[in-house]
Coordinates of C-alpha atoms in Angstrom, one line a residue:
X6 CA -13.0 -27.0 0.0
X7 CA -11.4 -28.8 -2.6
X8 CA -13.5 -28.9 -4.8
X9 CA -14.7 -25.4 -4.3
X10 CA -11.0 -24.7 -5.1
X11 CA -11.1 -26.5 -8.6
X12 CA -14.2 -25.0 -10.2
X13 CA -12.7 -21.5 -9.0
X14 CA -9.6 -22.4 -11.4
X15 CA -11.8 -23.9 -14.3
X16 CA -13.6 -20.1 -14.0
X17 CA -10.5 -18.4 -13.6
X18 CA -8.6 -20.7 -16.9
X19 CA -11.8 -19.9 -18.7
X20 CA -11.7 -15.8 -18.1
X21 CA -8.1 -15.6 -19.2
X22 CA -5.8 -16.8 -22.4
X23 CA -3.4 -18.4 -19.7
X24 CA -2.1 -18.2 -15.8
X25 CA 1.2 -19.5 -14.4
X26 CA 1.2 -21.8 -11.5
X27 CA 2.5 -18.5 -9.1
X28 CA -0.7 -16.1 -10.5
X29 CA -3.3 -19.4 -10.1
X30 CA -1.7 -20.2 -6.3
X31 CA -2.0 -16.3 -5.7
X32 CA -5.7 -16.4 -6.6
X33 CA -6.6 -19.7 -4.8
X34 CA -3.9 -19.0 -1.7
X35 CA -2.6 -22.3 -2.2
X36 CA 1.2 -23.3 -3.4
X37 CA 2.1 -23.5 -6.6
X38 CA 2.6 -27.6 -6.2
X39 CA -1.1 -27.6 -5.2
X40 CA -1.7 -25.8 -8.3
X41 CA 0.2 -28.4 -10.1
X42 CA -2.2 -31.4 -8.5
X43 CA -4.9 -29.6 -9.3
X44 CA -4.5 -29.4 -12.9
X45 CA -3.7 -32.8 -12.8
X46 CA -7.0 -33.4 -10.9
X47 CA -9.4 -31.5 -13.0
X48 CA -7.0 -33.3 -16.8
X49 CA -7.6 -36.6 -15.4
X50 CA -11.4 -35.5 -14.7
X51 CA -11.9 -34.6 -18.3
X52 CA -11.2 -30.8 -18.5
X53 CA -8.8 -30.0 -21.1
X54 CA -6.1 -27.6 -19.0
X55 CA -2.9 -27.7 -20.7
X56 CA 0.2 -26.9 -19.1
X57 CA 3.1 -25.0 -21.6
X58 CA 6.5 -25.6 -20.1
X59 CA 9.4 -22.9 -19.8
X60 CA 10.2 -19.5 -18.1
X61 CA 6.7 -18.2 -19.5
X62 CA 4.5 -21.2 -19.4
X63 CA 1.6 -21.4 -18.0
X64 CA -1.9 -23.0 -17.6
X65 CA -4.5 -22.9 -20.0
X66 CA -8.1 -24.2 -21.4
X67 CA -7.8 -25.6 -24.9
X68 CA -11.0 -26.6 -27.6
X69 CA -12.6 -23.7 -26.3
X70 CA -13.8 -25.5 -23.2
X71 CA -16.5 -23.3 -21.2
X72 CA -17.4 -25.1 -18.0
X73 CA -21.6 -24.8 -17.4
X74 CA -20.6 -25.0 -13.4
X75 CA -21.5 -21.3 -13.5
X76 CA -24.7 -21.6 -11.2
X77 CA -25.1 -19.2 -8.3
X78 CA -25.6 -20.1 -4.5
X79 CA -28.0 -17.7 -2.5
X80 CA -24.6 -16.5 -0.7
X81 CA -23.1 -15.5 -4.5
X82 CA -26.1 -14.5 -5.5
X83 CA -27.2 -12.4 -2.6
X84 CA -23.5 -10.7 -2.5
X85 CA -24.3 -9.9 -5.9
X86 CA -26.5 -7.6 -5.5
X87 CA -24.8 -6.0 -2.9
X88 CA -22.0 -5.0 -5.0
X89 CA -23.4 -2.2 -6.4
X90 CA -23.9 1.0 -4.3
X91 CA -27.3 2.8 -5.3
X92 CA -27.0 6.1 -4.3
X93 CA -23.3 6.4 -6.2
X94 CA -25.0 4.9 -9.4
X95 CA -27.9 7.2 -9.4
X96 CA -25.3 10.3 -8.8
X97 CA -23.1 8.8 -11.9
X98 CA -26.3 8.6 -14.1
X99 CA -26.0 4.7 -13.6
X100 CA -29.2 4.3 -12.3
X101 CA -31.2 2.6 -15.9
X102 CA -28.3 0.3 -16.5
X103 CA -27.8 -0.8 -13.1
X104 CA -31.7 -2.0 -12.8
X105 CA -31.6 -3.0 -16.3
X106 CA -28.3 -5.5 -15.4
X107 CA -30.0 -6.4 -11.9
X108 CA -32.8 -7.3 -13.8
X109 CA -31.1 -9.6 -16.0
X110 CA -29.3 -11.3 -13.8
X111 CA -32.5 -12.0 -12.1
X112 CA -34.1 -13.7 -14.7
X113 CA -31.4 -15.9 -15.1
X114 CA -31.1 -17.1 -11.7
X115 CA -33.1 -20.2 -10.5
X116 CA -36.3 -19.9 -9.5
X117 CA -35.5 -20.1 -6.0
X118 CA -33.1 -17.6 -5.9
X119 CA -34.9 -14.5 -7.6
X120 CA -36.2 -13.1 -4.2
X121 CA -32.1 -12.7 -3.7
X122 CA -32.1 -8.9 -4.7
X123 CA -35.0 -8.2 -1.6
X124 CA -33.3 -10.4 0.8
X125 CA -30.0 -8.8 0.3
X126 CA -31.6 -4.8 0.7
X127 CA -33.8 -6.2 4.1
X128 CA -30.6 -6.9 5.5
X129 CA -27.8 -4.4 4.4
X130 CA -27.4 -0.5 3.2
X131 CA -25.2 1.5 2.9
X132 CA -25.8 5.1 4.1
X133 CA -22.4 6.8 2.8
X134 CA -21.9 10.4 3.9
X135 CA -21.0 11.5 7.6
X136 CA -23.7 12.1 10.3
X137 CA -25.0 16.1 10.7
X138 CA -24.1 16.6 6.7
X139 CA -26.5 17.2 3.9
X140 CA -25.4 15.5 0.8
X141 CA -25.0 17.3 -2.0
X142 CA -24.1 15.4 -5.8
X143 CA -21.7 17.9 -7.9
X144 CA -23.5 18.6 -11.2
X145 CA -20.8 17.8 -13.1
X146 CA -20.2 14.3 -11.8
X147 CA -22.1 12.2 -14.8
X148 CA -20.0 14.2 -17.5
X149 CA -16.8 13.2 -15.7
X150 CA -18.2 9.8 -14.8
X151 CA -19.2 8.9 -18.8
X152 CA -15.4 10.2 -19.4
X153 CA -13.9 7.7 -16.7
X154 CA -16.1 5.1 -18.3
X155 CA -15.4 5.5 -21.7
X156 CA -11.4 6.6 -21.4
X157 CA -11.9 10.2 -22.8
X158 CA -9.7 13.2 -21.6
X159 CA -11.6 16.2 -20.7
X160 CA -11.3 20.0 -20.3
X161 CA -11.7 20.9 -16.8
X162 CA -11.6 24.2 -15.1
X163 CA -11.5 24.3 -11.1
X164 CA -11.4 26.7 -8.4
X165 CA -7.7 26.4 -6.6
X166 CA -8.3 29.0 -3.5
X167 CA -10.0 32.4 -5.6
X168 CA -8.4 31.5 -8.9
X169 CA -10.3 29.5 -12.3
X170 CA -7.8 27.0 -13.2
X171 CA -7.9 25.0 -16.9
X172 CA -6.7 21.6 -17.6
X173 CA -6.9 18.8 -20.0
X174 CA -7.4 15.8 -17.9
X175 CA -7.1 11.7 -18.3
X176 CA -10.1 10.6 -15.9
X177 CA -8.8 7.5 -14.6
X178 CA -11.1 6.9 -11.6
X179 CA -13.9 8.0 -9.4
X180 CA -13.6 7.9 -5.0
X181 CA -17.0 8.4 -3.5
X182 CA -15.2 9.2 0.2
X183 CA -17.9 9.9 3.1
X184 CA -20.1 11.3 0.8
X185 CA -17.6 13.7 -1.3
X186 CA -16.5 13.0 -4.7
X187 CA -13.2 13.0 -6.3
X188 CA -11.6 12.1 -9.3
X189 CA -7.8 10.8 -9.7
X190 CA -6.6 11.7 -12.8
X191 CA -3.2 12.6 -15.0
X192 CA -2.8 16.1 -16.6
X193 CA -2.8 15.0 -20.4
X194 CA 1.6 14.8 -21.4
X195 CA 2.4 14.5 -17.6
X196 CA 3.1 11.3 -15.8
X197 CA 1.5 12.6 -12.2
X198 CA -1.9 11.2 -10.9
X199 CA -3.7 14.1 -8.9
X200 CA -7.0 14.0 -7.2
X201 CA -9.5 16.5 -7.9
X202 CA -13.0 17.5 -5.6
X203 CA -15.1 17.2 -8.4
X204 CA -17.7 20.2 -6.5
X205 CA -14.7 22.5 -6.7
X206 CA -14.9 21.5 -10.9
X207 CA -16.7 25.1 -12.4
X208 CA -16.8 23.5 -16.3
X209 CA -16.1 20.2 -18.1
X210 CA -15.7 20.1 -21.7
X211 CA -16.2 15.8 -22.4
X212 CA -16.2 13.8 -25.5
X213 CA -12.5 14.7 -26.0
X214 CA -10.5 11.6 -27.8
X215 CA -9.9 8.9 -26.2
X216 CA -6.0 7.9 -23.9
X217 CA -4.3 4.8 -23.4
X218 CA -5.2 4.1 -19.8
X219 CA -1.9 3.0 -18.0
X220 CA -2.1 -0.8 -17.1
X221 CA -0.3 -0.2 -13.8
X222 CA -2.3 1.8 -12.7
X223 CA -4.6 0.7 -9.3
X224 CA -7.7 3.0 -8.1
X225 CA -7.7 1.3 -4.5
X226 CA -3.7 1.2 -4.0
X227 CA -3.4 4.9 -5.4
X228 CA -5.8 5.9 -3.3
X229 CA -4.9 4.4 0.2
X230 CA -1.7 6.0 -0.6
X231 CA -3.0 9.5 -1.2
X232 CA -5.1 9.3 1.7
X233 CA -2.5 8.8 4.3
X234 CA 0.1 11.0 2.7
X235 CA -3.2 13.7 2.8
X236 CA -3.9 12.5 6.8
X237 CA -0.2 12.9 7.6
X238 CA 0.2 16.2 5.8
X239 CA -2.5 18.0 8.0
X240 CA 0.1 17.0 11.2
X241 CA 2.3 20.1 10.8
X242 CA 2.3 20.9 14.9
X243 CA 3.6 19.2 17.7
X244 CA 2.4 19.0 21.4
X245 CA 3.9 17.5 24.2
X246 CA 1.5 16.0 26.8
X247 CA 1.3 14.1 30.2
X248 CA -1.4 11.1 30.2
X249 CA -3.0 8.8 32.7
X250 CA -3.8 5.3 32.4
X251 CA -7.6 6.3 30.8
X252 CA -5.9 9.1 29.0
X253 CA -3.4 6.6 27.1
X254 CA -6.9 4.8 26.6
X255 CA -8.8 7.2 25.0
X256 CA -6.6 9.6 23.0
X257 CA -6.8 7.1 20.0
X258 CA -10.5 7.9 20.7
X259 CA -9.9 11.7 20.3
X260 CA -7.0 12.5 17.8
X261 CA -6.2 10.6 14.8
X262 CA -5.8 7.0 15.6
X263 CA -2.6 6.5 13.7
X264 CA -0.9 9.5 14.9
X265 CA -1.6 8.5 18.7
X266 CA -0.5 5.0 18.3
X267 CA 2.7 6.1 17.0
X268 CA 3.7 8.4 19.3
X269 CA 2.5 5.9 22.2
X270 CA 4.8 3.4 20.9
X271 CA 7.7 6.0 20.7
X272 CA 6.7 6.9 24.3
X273 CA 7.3 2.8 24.9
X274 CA 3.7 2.7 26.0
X275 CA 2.2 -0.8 24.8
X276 CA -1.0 -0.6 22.8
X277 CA -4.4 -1.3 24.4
X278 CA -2.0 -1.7 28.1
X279 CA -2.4 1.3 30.9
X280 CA 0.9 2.5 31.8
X281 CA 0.0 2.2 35.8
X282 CA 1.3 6.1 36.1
X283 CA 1.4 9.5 34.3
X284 CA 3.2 9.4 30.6
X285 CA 5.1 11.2 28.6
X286 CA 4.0 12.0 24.8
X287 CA 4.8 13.9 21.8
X288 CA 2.1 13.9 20.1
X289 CA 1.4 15.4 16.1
X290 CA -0.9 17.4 15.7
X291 CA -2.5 19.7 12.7
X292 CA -2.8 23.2 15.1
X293 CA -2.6 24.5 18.5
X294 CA -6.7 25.1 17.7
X295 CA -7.5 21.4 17.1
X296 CA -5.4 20.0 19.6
X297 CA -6.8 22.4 22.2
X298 CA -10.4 21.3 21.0
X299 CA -9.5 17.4 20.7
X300 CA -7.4 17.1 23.8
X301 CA -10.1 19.4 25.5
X302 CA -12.3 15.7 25.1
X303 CA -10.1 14.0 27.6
X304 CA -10.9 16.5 30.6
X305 CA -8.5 16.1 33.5
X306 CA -7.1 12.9 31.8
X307 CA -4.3 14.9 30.5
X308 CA -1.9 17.9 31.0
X309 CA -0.9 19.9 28.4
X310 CA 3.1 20.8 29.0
X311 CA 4.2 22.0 25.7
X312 CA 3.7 24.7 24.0
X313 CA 3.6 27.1 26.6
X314 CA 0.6 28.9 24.9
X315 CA -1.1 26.1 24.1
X316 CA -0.9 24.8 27.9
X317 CA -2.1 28.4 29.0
X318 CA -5.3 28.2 27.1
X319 CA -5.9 24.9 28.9
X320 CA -5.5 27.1 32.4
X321 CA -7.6 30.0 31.3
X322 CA -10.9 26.9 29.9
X323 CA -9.7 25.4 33.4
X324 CA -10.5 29.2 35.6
X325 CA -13.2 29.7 33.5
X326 CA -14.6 26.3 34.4
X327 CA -14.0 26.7 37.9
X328 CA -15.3 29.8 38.4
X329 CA -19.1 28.6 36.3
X330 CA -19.0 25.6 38.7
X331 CA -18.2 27.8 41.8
X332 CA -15.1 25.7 42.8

């Protein structure tokens, strides 16, 4: 593990100018007084780190070192080539420089690890769009794609409900989200990040001049944020419901997960733990229409006592039900 640990600092030393002891122990999940044996370890070994003292110190590589401990493992070099995601590199026009870099990388491995890239596709893929869904690639993704690449603003015009809208945008990022594509970006002169469904994009004028791409800016963070703020946004109804024991089991199962833990735990209902008796919930929901249709799911598992129309369309599926079985 150890020395795992120290050639993962060499690589890390050798990538940047310098790290402090708190950004090295951040990246190796160790302490910072780990850090500082460490560097001892790897000085007293013969590689040059050099430690500058003060508020903004930090480690660093001097001479120019470059460590040759840069061989892969079949692990490493497997994982490699599942990094990349084929269909999404093929829809960004990717495709010729992601064979071309695969290729490389293959003739420099050892011998006995060029079969890495076969071993790797035998084993994993990634089939991203939902079940019962025809995937369809916007026509305009590659132009906005070479833009987020490059850091080029762009003229876009999108549909928002029956109306063309214009703007110049900073394409900061691409989502590929089960199997629709979006782009986060900044309307040039504002300080908002958006997110755009690149198929709702009707034009995009590219090759505009280039922005300074903000250096706090993070694609995964941004987007976790945007996607529950979108989830929770959908929730504008309430229902009030009565569960049993496999009810409280399964409504996680058949509304959205978060939503039904939270109003469980609200109800005092322990996660993953049968309440023994009926329950209480109030329960978020995005309409009468999908509640009716996702509660529908847990059959006689739950009663529906608020809204009151709401709780009479349960009664007039139940008739109905009745009357097809004969009961």
């Amino acid at each position: 593990m150890r020395a795992a640990r120290l050639i993962k600092m060499v690589l890390l030393l050798q990538s940047r100018p310098s790290m402090t002891a708190a950004e090295l122990a951040s990246e190796l999940e160790v302490s910072e007084r780990t850090v500082t044996r460490d560097a001892q370890a790897l000085s007293e070994a013969g590689v040059p780190v050099y430690a500058d003292r003060g508020r903004i110190g930090g480690y660093r590589l001097i001479g120019g070192y470059r460590t040759r401990l840069t061989g892969l493992a079949r692990g490493e070099a497997e994982a490699l080539f599942l990094s990349g995601v084929p269909g999404a590199l093929r829809e960004m026009g990717l495709e010729d420089a992601a064979s071309a870099a695969r290729l490389k990388v293959s003739a420099a491995l050892l011998p006995s690890l060029r079969d890495a890239s076969r071993t790797a596709a035998q084993r994993f893929h990634l089939d991203a769009p939902n079940w019962f869904r025809e995937p369809t690639t916007p026509e305009l993704l590659p132009a906005v794609a070479e833009a987020v690449w490059d850091d080029r603003r762009i003229t876009a015009r999108y549909r928002r409900g029956e109306d063309l809208v214009e703007r110049e945008l900073e394409p900061y990022g691409l989502v590929l989200k089960a199997g629709v594509w979006y782009l986060c970006a900044r309307v040039s002169g504002q300080g908002a990040f958006r997110v755009y469904r690149i198929d709702r994009f009707a034009a995009v004028g590219a090759g505009g001049e280039r922005f300074e791409r903000s250096a706090d800016f993070d694609l995964p963070a941004f987007w976790g944020e945007r996607a529950e703020e979108f989830a929770r946004s959908l929730l504008r109804a309430e229902v009030v419901v009565r569960l049993s024991e496999e009810g409280v089991r399964r409504l996680p199962h058949v509304v959205d997960p978060r939503a039904a833990r939270e109003a469980l735990a609200r109800a005092g209902v322990l996660e993953g733990a049968g309440a023994g008796e009926w329950v209480r919930v109030t329960l978020p929901v995005e309409s009468e229409e999908v509640a009716h249709e996702q509660l529908s799911a847990l059959g006689a598992e739950v009663e529906v006592l608020a809204p009151s129309s709401l709780r009479e369309r349960f009664a007039a599926g139940a008739a109905r039900l009745a009357g097809l079985y004969g009961v």
